[in-house]
Coordinates of C-alpha atoms and ligand atoms in Angstrom, one line a residue:
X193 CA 20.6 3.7 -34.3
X194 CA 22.3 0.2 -33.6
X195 CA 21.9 0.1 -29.2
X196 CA 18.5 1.9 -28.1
X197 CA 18.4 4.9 -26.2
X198 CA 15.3 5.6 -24.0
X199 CA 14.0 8.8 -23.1
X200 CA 15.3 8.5 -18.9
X201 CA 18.8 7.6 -20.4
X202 CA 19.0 10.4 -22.5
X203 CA 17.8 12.5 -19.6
X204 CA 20.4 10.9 -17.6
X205 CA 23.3 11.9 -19.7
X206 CA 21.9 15.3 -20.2
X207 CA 22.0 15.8 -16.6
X208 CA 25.5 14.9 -16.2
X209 CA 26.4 17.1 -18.8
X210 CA 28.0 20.1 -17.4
X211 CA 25.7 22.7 -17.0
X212 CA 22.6 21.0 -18.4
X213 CA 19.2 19.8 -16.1
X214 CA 19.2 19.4 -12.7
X215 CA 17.1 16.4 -11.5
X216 CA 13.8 18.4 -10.6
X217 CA 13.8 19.1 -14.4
X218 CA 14.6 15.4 -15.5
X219 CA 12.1 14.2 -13.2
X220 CA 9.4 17.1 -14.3
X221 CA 10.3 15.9 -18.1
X222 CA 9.6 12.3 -17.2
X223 CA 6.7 13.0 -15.9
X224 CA 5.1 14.8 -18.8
X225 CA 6.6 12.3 -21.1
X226 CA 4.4 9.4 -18.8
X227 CA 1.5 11.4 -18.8
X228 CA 1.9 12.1 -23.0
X229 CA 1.6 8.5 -22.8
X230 CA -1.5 8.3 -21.0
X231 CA -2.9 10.5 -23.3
X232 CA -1.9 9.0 -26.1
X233 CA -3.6 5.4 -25.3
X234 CA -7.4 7.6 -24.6
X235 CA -6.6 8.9 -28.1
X236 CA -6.1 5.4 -29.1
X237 CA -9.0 4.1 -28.0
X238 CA -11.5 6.5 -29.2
X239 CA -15.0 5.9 -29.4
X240 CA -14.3 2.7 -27.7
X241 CA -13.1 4.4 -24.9
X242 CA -16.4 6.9 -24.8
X243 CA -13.7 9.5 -25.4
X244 CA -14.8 11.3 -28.0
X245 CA -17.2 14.2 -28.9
X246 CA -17.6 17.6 -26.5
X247 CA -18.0 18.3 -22.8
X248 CA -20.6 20.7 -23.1
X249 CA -18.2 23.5 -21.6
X250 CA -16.2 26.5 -23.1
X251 CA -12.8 27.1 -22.0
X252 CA -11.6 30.6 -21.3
X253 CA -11.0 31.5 -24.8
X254 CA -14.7 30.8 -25.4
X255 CA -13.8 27.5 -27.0
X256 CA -15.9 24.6 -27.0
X257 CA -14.3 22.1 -25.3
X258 CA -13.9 18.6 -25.8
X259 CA -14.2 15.4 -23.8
X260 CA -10.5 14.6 -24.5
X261 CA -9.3 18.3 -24.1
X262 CA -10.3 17.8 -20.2
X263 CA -9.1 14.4 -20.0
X264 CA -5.3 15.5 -21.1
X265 CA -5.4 18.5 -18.7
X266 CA -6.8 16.4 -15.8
X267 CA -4.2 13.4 -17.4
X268 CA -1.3 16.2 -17.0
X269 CA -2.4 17.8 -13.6
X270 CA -2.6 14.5 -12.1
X271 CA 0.7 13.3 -12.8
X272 CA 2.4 16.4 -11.8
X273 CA 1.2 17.9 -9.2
X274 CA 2.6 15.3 -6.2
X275 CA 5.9 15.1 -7.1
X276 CA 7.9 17.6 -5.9
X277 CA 9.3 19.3 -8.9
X278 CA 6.7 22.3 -9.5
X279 CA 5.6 25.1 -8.0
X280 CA 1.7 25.7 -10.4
X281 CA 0.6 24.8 -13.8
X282 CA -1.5 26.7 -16.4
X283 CA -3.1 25.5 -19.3
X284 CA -5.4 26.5 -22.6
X285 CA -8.0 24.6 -20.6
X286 CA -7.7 26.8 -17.2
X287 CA -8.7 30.5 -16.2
X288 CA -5.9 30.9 -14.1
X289 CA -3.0 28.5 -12.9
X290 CA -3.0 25.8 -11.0
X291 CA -1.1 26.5 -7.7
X292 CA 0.8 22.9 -6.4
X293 CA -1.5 21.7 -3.2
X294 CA -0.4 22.4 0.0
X295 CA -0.2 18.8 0.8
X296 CA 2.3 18.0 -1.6
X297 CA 6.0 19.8 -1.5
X298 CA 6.5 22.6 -4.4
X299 CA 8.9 22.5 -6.4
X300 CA 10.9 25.2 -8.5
X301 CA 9.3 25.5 -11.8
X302 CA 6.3 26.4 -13.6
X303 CA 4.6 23.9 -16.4
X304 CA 2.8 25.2 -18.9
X305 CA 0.5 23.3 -21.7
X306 CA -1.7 23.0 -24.3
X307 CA -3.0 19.8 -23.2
X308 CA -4.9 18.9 -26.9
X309 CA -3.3 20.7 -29.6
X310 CA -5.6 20.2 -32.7
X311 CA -9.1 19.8 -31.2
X312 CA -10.8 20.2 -34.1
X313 CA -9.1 17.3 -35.5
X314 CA -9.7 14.7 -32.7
X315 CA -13.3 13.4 -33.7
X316 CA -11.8 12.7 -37.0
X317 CA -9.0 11.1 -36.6
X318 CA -6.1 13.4 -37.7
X319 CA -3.0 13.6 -36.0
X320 CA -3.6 16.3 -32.2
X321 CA -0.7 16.1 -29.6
X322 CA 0.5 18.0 -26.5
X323 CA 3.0 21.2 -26.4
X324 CA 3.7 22.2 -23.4
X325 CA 6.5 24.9 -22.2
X326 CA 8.7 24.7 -18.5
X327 CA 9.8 28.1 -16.9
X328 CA 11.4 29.0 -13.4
X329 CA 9.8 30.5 -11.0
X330 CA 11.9 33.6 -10.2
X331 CA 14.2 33.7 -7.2
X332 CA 13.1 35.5 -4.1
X333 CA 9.1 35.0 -3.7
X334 CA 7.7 32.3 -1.5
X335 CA 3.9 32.2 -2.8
X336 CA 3.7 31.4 -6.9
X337 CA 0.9 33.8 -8.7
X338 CA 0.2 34.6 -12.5
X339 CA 3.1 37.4 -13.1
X340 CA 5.7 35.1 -12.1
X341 CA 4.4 32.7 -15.5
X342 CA 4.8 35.9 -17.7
X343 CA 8.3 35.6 -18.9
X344 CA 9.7 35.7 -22.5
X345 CA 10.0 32.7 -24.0
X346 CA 13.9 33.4 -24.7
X347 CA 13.8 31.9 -20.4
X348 CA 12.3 28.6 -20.9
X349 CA 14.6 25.6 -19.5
X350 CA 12.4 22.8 -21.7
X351 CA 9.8 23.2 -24.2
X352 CA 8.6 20.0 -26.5
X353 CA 5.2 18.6 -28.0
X354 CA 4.4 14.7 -28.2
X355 CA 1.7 14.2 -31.3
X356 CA -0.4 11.6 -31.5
X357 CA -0.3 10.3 -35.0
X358 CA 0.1 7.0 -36.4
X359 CA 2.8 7.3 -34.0
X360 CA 3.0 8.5 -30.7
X361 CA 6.6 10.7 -30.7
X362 CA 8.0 12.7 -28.3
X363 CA 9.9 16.0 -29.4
X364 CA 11.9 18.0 -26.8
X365 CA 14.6 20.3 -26.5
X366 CA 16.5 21.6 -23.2
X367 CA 18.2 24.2 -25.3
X368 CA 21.0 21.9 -26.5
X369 CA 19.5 20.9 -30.4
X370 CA 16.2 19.4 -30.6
X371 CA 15.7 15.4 -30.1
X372 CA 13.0 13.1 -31.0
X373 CA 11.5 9.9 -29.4
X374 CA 9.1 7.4 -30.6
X375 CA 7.0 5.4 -28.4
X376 CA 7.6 1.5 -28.1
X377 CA 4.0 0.5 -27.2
X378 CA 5.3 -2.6 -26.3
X379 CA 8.0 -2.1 -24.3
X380 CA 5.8 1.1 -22.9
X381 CA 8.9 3.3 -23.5
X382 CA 9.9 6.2 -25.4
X383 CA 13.1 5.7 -27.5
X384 CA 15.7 8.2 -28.9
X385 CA 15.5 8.2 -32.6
X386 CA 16.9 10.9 -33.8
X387 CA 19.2 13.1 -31.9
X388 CA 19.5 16.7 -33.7
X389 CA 16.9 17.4 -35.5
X390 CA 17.7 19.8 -38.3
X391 CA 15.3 21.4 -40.5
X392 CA 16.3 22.8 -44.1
X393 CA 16.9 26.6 -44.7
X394 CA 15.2 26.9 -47.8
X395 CA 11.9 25.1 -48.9
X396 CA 8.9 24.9 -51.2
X397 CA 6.3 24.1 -48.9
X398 CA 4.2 26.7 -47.0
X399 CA 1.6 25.8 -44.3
X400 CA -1.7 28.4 -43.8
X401 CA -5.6 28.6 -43.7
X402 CA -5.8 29.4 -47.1
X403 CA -9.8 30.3 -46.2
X404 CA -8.4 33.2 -44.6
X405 CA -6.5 34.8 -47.2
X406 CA -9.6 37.9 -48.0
X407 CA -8.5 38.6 -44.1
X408 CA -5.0 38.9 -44.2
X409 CA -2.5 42.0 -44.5
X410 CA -0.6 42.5 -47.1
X411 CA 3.3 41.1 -46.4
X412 CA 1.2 38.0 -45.9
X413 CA -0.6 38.3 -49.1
X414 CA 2.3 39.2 -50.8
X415 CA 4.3 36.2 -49.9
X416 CA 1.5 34.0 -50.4
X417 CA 0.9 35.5 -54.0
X418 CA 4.4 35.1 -54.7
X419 CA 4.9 31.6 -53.8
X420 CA 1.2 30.4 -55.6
X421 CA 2.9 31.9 -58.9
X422 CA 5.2 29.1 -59.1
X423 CA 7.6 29.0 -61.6
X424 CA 6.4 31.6 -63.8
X425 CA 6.4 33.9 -60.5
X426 CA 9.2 36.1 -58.8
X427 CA 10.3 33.1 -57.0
X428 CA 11.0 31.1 -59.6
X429 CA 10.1 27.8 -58.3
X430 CA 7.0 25.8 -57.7
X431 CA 5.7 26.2 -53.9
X432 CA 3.2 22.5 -52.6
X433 CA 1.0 23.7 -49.5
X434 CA -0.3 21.8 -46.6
X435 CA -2.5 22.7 -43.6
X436 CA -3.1 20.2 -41.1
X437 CA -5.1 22.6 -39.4
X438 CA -3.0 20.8 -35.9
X439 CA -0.1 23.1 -34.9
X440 CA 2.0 20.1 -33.4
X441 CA 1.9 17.5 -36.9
X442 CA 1.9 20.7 -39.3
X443 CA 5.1 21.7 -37.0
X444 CA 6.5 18.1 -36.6
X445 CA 6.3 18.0 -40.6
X446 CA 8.3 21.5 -40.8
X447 CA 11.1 20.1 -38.3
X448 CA 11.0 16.9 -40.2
X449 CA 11.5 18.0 -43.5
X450 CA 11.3 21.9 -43.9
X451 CA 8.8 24.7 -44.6
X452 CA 7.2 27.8 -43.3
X453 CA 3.9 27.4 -41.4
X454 CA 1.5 30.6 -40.5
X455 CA -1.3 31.5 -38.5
X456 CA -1.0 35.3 -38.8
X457 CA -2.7 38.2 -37.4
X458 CA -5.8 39.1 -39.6
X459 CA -8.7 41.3 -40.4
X460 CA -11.3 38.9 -38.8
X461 CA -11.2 40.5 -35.1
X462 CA -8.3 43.0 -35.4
X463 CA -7.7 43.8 -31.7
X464 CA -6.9 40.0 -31.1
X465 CA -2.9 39.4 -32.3
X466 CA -3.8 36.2 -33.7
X467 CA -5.2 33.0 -32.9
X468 CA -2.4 31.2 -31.6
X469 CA -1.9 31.4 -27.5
X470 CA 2.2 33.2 -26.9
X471 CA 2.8 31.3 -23.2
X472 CA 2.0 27.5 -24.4
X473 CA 1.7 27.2 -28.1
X474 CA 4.1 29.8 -29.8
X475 CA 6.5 29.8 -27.3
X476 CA 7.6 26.2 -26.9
X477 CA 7.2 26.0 -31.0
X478 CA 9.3 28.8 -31.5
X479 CA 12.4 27.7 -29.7
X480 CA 12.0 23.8 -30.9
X481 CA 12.1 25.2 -34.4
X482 CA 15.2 27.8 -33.5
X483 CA 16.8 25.0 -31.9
X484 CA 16.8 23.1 -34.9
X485 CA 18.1 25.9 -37.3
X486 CA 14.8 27.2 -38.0
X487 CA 13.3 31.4 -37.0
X488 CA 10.1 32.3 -35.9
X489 CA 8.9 35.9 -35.4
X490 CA 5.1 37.4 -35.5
X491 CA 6.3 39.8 -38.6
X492 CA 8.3 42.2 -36.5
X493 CA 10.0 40.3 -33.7
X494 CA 11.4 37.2 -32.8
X495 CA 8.5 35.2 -30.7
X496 CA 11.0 34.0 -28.2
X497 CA 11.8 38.0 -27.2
X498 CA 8.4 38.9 -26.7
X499 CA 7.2 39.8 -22.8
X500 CA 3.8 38.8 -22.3
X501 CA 1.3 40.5 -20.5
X502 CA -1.1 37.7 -19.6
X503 CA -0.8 34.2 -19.6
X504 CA -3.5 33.5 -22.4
X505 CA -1.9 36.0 -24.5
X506 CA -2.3 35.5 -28.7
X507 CA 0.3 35.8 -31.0
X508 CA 0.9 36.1 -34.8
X509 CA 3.4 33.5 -36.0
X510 CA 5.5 33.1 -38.9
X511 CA 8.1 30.5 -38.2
X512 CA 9.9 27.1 -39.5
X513 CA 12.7 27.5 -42.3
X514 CA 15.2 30.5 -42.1
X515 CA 15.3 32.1 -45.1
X516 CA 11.4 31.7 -45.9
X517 CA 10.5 33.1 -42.1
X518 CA 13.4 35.7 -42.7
X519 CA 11.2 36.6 -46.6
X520 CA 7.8 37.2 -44.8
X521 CA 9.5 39.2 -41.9
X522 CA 11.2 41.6 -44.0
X523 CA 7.8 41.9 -46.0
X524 CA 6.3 43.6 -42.9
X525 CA 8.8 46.3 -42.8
X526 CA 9.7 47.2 -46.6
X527 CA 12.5 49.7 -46.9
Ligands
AHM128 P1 -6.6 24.4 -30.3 O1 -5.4 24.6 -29.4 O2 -7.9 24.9 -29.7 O3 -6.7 23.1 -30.9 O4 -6.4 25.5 -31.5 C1 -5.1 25.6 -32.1 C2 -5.1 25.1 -33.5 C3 -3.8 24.8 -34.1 O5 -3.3 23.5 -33.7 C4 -4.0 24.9 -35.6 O6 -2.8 25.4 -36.2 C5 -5.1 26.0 -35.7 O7 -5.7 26.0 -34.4 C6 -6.0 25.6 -36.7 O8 -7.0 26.6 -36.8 P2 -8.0 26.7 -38.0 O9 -9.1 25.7 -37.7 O10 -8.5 28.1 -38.0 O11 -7.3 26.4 -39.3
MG129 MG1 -3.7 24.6 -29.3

């Protein structure tokens, strides 16, 4: 790309695009990109910034959380909540949302985020990041309250994920293709670099927790089998595997350069749908990756149609390359 392009200039000509973000949204986007960045130097510094290890609490899931899980969700609130543009948050890391202060003017949309993506990764030092999911608050209420967050994903106005890896970058999409930014630590900036991110139909890469597989039903065994036998199988082709065990880098590698990624519903603790949360970790994912050319569905629907019916709702998810998502869907419902 021969003249830069930073993240508010792109944002800019988005907005005077016909029909694309008003300047609440701009200005709520900036504002999670600033407060990515925020996060992304505490990763940085690491045990020399005392960030590292747990907090000695559990999150609503049951979770343990971890010092830096609480620092991005405090990072995130902070930087949101006094500008104007939102009406509440919610979060992995919080019960219930987090209504906009009455000292500060509310805004017209809802913000939802996993703060640390990929907690189990951060003491190590494998690539975590931040997904995170904007809504509108429906017309016609004054107050905000939990139902008004429960809306398909098919209604989000901005989804994207920033991951922390040996670069800091920036993925978003506003429902017009899928860009990406890298961060310019020393110009403190985020910078366009590439525009529409397309991801391949077809690939030989699959992403799961292969220490699950005595748990999972069978489509999902099926296509697993199938694309282990290689060659010599009914595929026909060799099949590498990678697990990350971080949705946001196994999913930045998919949009990058193809693949299918899975965290589906298992045997484990049947009356959960999976492990993954609908409102702030499929969701955003889903329509990123659809964006880009990509499907995602939970083996019978397309994630982006489903209604939730609470805000820390879990999901099974298949999604990332068309015709591989498309394969494992139509294994759940053989005719
Ligand atoms: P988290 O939001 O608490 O970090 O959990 C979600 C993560 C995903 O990023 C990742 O795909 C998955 O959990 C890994 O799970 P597992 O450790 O079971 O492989
Ligand atoms: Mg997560």
């Amino acid at each position: 790309m021969s003249q830069r392009i930073s993240l508010t200039r792109y944002l800019v000509e988005q907005q005077r695009m016909e029909g694309h973000i008003p300047s609440q949204l701009r200005l709520l986007l900036e504002v999670v990109a600033r407060a990515c960045k925020s996060i992304s130097q505490a990763v940085n510094k690491g045990a020399l910034g005392g960030v590292l290890g747990t907090a000695g609490s559990e999150n609503v899931q049951g979770e343990v959380q971890k010092k830096l899980d609480i620092i991005a969700n405090e990072v995130l609130i902070e930087a949101n909540e006094w500008g104007g543009h939102l009406a509440a948050m919610a979060s992995e890391e919080m019960d219930g949302i987090y209504v906009v202060p009455n000292r500060y003017p509310q805004g017209e949309y809802l913000l939802l985020f996993d703060p640390l993506d990929g907690s189990s990764n951060i003491d190590v030092n494998v690539s975590i990041g931040t997904i995170f999911s904007v809504l509108k608050k429906p017309e016609g209420d004054s107050g905000v309250e939990e139902s008004d967050f429960l809306q398909a994903g098919n209604q989000q106005v901005a989804a994207g994920y920033c991951v922390y890896g040996p670069q800091t970058t920036l993925v978003l999409t506003v429902g017009d293709g899928v860009a990406m930014f890298t961060l310019d630590r020393e110009q403190g900036s985020f910078v366009l670099t590439e525009e529409n991110m397309r991801l391949p139909e077809d690939t030989q890469e699959f992403a799961i927790n292969m220490s699950n597989m005595r748990h999972w039903d069978t489509p999902v065994k099926r296509y697993i089998d199938e694309c282990l036998q290689g060659k010599e199988g009914p595929r026909g082709k060799d099949f590498n595997m990678r697990w990350i065990a971080s949705m946001v880098a196994d999913v930045h590698r998919i949009l990058t350069r193809g693949g299918v990624f899975m965290y589906p519903w298992d045997k484990r603790e049947p009356e959960k749908a999976g492990k993954l949360r609908l409102m702030y970790e499929a969701n955003p994912m889903s329509w990123l990756i659809e964006q880009a050319g990509g499907a995602a569905t939970n083996g019978k629907q397309r994630i982006l149609d489903i209604q939730p019916t609470k805000l820390h709702e879990r999901v099974s998810v298949i999604l990332g390359s068309k015709n591989e998502v498309e394969r494992v869907t139509r294994y759940h419902s053989p005719l």
